[in-house]
Coordinates of C-alpha atoms in Angstrom, one line a residue:
G1 CA -37.6 87.3 0.8
I2 CA -40.2 86.9 3.4
D3 CA -37.9 84.7 5.5
S4 CA -34.9 87.7 5.7
A5 CA -37.7 90.2 5.9
V6 CA -39.1 88.4 9.0
V7 CA -35.5 88.2 10.5
A8 CA -34.7 91.7 9.6
C9 CA -38.0 93.0 11.8
L10 CA -37.6 90.7 14.7
A11 CA -33.2 91.8 14.9
A12 CA -34.2 95.5 14.7
E13 CA -36.9 95.1 17.4
A14 CA -34.8 93.2 19.4
L15 CA -31.5 95.0 19.3
G16 CA -32.1 98.2 18.3
P17 CA -32.1 99.6 14.4
A18 CA -28.3 100.9 15.4
N19 CA -27.2 97.5 16.0
V20 CA -28.3 95.9 12.4
T21 CA -26.8 95.5 9.2
A22 CA -28.5 94.0 6.3
L23 CA -26.1 92.7 3.4
A24 CA -27.9 92.3 0.2
M25 CA -25.6 90.2 -2.0
P26 CA -27.5 90.2 -5.8
S27 CA -26.0 87.8 -8.6
R28 CA -27.3 87.2 -12.3
F29 CA -30.2 85.3 -11.2
S30 CA -31.6 88.4 -8.5
S31 CA -34.9 90.1 -9.6
A32 CA -34.6 93.9 -9.8
G33 CA -37.9 93.3 -7.3
S34 CA -36.3 92.0 -4.6
L35 CA -33.4 94.3 -4.4
D36 CA -35.8 97.3 -4.4
D37 CA -37.8 95.4 -1.7
A38 CA -34.7 95.5 0.4
R39 CA -34.0 98.8 0.1
T40 CA -37.4 99.6 0.8
L41 CA -37.4 97.3 4.1
A42 CA -33.9 98.9 5.5
A43 CA -35.4 102.5 5.1
A44 CA -38.7 101.2 6.9
L45 CA -36.3 99.6 9.6
E46 CA -34.2 102.3 10.0
I47 CA -31.5 99.5 9.6
R48 CA -28.0 99.5 7.5
L49 CA -27.9 97.9 4.1
E50 CA -25.0 97.4 2.4
T51 CA -24.9 96.1 -1.4
V52 CA -22.2 93.3 -2.5
S53 CA -22.8 92.0 -6.2
N54 CA -21.9 88.3 -6.1
E55 CA -21.6 88.3 -9.7
P56 CA -17.7 89.0 -9.8
R57 CA -17.0 86.0 -7.5
F58 CA -19.7 83.7 -8.9
S59 CA -18.1 84.5 -12.5
A60 CA -14.3 83.5 -10.7
Y61 CA -15.4 80.4 -9.4
L62 CA -16.6 79.2 -12.4
D63 CA -13.9 79.6 -14.2
A64 CA -11.8 78.4 -11.3
L65 CA -13.8 75.3 -11.2
R66 CA -14.6 74.7 -15.2
P67 CA -11.7 72.4 -16.0
L68 CA -12.3 70.3 -13.0
F69 CA -16.3 69.9 -14.3
R70 CA -15.8 69.7 -17.9
G71 CA -17.7 67.1 -19.6
T72 CA -20.5 67.1 -17.0
G73 CA -22.9 69.9 -18.3
G74 CA -24.1 73.1 -16.8
L75 CA -22.2 76.4 -16.5
L76 CA -19.1 74.4 -14.9
G77 CA -18.7 71.7 -17.8
A78 CA -20.2 73.8 -20.3
G79 CA -18.4 73.0 -23.9
R80 CA -17.7 69.3 -23.9
L81 CA -21.0 68.1 -24.6
T82 CA -22.3 67.1 -27.8
A83 CA -26.0 68.2 -26.8
P84 CA -27.2 69.8 -23.9
R85 CA -28.8 67.3 -21.1
T86 CA -31.1 68.1 -18.5
P87 CA -30.5 66.6 -15.0
A88 CA -33.1 65.6 -12.6
D89 CA -33.1 68.0 -9.7
P90 CA -32.5 66.0 -6.5
R91 CA -35.2 68.2 -4.6
G92 CA -37.5 67.8 -7.3
K93 CA -38.3 68.5 -10.8
A94 CA -36.0 69.2 -13.5
A95 CA -33.3 72.0 -13.4
R96 CA -34.0 74.8 -15.7
V97 CA -32.2 75.1 -19.2
L98 CA -30.9 78.6 -19.9
P99 CA -31.4 80.5 -23.0
T100 CA -27.6 79.3 -24.2
G101 CA -29.3 75.8 -24.0
E102 CA -27.0 74.8 -20.7
P103 CA -28.9 73.4 -17.7
L104 CA -27.9 75.1 -14.6
E105 CA -27.0 72.2 -12.0
L106 CA -27.3 72.0 -8.5
A107 CA -23.7 72.7 -8.0
E108 CA -23.8 76.3 -9.6
E109 CA -27.0 77.1 -8.0
N110 CA -25.1 76.1 -4.2
L111 CA -22.5 77.8 -5.2
Q112 CA -23.9 81.4 -5.4
S113 CA -25.3 80.7 -1.8
R114 CA -22.2 79.6 -0.5
I115 CA -20.2 82.6 -2.0
R116 CA -23.1 84.7 0.0
G117 CA -22.3 82.6 3.2
A118 CA -18.4 83.6 3.3
L119 CA -19.4 87.3 2.6
V120 CA -21.7 87.0 5.7
M121 CA -19.1 85.5 7.9
A122 CA -16.2 88.1 6.5
W123 CA -18.4 90.7 7.7
S124 CA -18.9 88.8 11.1
N125 CA -15.3 88.5 11.6
R126 CA -14.2 91.8 10.8
F127 CA -16.9 93.9 12.4
G128 CA -18.0 91.2 14.9
P129 CA -21.7 91.1 15.2
L130 CA -23.2 87.6 15.0
A131 CA -24.8 86.0 11.3
L132 CA -28.8 85.5 11.7
A133 CA -29.2 82.6 9.6
T134 CA -32.5 83.5 7.8
G135 CA -33.8 79.4 7.1
N136 CA -37.3 78.2 8.0
K137 CA -38.1 75.2 9.7
S138 CA -40.0 73.9 6.5
E139 CA -36.5 74.5 4.5
M140 CA -34.8 72.8 7.4
A141 CA -37.1 69.5 7.4
V142 CA -36.4 69.0 3.7
G143 CA -32.7 69.8 3.3
Y144 CA -34.0 72.6 1.0
A145 CA -30.7 74.5 2.3
T146 CA -26.9 74.8 1.3
L147 CA -24.5 73.6 3.7
Y148 CA -21.7 76.5 4.3
G149 CA -24.0 78.7 2.5
D150 CA -27.4 80.3 3.9
M151 CA -27.2 78.0 6.6
C152 CA -24.2 79.8 7.7
G153 CA -24.9 82.0 11.3
A154 CA -24.9 81.8 14.8
L155 CA -28.5 81.5 15.3
A156 CA -31.6 80.8 13.6
P157 CA -34.4 83.2 14.6
I158 CA -37.2 81.7 12.5
G159 CA -35.8 78.0 12.3
D160 CA -38.2 76.6 14.5
L161 CA -41.5 78.2 12.4
L162 CA -42.8 76.4 9.2
K163 CA -43.1 78.7 6.2
R164 CA -46.6 79.3 6.9
R165 CA -46.0 80.6 9.8
V166 CA -43.5 82.9 9.0
Y167 CA -46.1 84.5 6.6
D168 CA -48.6 84.7 9.9
L169 CA -45.7 86.3 11.6
A170 CA -45.3 88.7 9.2
R171 CA -48.7 89.7 9.5
H172 CA -48.5 90.4 13.0
L173 CA -45.6 92.2 13.0
D174 CA -47.2 94.7 10.2
A175 CA -50.3 94.7 11.9
A176 CA -48.9 97.7 14.2
R177 CA -46.6 99.6 11.8
P178 CA -46.1 98.3 8.0
R179 CA -43.0 97.5 7.3
I180 CA -42.3 94.9 5.1
P181 CA -43.0 95.4 1.4
P182 CA -46.2 94.2 -0.2
A183 CA -44.5 92.4 -3.2
T184 CA -42.3 90.4 -0.2
M185 CA -45.4 89.7 1.1
S186 CA -47.6 88.3 -1.7
K187 CA -44.2 87.1 -4.4
P188 CA -43.9 83.4 -4.8
P189 CA -41.0 82.0 -2.5
S190 CA -37.8 81.6 -4.7
A191 CA -34.3 81.2 -3.9
E192 CA -33.4 83.0 -7.2
L193 CA -30.6 80.6 -7.8
R194 CA -31.8 80.2 -11.4
P195 CA -34.1 81.6 -13.8
D196 CA -37.5 82.0 -12.6
Q197 CA -37.1 79.5 -10.1
K198 CA -39.7 78.9 -7.5
D199 CA -39.7 77.0 -4.4
E200 CA -42.6 75.0 -5.6
D201 CA -40.7 73.8 -8.7
S202 CA -39.0 71.2 -6.0
L203 CA -41.2 70.8 -3.3
P204 CA -44.8 70.3 -2.6
P205 CA -47.0 73.6 -1.9
Y206 CA -46.2 75.0 1.0
A207 CA -49.8 74.2 2.6
V208 CA -49.3 70.6 1.7
L209 CA -45.5 70.4 2.9
D210 CA -46.3 72.0 6.4
A211 CA -49.2 70.3 6.9
V212 CA -47.6 67.1 6.4
L213 CA -44.0 68.3 8.4
D214 CA -46.6 69.5 11.7
M215 CA -47.7 65.8 11.9
H216 CA -44.6 64.1 11.2
V217 CA -42.0 66.4 12.9
E218 CA -44.1 68.2 15.8
R219 CA -46.3 65.6 16.3
G220 CA -44.5 62.2 15.6
M221 CA -46.9 60.9 13.4
D222 CA -45.9 58.0 10.8
V223 CA -46.9 57.7 7.1
P224 CA -50.1 55.7 7.3
G225 CA -51.3 58.3 9.9
I226 CA -50.3 61.0 7.5
V227 CA -52.4 59.4 4.7
A228 CA -55.3 58.6 6.9
S229 CA -55.7 62.7 7.2
G230 CA -56.0 63.0 3.6
I231 CA -52.5 63.3 2.5
D232 CA -51.7 61.8 -0.7
E233 CA -49.5 58.6 0.1
T234 CA -47.1 59.7 -2.9
T235 CA -46.6 62.9 -0.9
A236 CA -46.7 61.9 2.6
M237 CA -43.5 59.4 1.4
H238 CA -41.8 61.8 -0.5
V239 CA -42.1 64.4 2.4
V240 CA -41.0 62.1 5.0
S241 CA -38.2 60.6 3.3
L242 CA -36.7 64.2 2.8
V243 CA -37.0 64.8 6.1
R244 CA -35.0 61.9 7.6
Q245 CA -32.2 62.3 4.3
A246 CA -31.4 65.8 5.8
E247 CA -30.5 65.1 9.5
H248 CA -27.0 65.8 8.4
K249 CA -28.0 68.8 7.4
R250 CA -29.7 69.9 10.5
R251 CA -26.9 68.4 13.0
Q252 CA -24.6 70.9 11.1
A253 CA -27.0 74.0 11.4
P254 CA -27.1 77.4 13.7
P255 CA -29.2 77.0 17.2
V256 CA -32.6 77.9 16.6
L257 CA -35.1 79.5 19.1
K258 CA -37.6 77.2 20.1
V259 CA -41.2 78.1 20.0
T260 CA -43.2 74.7 19.1
R261 CA -43.7 71.7 21.0
R262 CA -40.6 69.8 19.1
A263 CA -37.8 72.0 17.7
F264 CA -34.9 70.7 15.5
G265 CA -31.6 70.4 17.6
L266 CA -31.8 69.3 21.3
G267 CA -35.6 69.1 20.9
R268 CA -35.4 66.2 18.2
R269 CA -31.9 64.3 17.9
M270 CA -31.9 61.3 15.6
P271 CA -28.8 59.4 14.3
I272 CA -26.9 59.7 11.1
A273 CA -24.2 56.9 11.2
H274 CA -26.4 54.1 10.2
R275 CA -29.9 53.2 8.1
W276 CA -32.8 54.1 10.6
R277 CA -36.5 54.5 10.1
S278 CA -38.6 56.5 12.5
S279 CA -42.2 55.6 13.1

């Protein structure tokens, strides 16, 4: 994806290609195009790329957890329901239904990310390099990230860049010497944790989301002020609510490189132990 590609470019420029290793960890929902793009990017950057299939570990976790989740739906609870149910996804629209009729629920999605996080940290433990988290500020703001999964790492280089700024940086990095595959730049953002998943299935379009986050997080505007700028009130209230709910995740996130007027971390500390409403 675009976030991983930009982080890889930054790491290669800052540390030298010989000091950067990328891990590709595809599972059953990963597209062939994503793996091809990873190979193309690694070759262009002249960094090391290792591919470790996530599928055997994902299947083993499903087998281990299925007895505990039996009767609850999804891959983990399959086999005890009279009819498949499609649960509401807390991050947005209803979860996708698999061809078998089973809904893929949030637990199965996040499990894949957490397995990848464990593999990344195992590599770090064995060989010594620090892991770089690839999450952007838009994701961190609304909690569209997995604790102990894609949030693992010692540093989040683009954690203070909203999604649209990540694309801006990608274009800047490619201006002198194209390295990021065109498909990475053009394809709809997706975590690829369920069939045909797109970020915008669960979030407002990034143009809208980033506009709200810029006003609320970076400029401290409240919902009425955001609405006065032309944003739909329902959307503004939803995004601001997601930001408030995700504070506990950000408290456990890697430190970010501050490049805006207000970065998460020391630049924006909010309480998490009681109900509280910011302006």
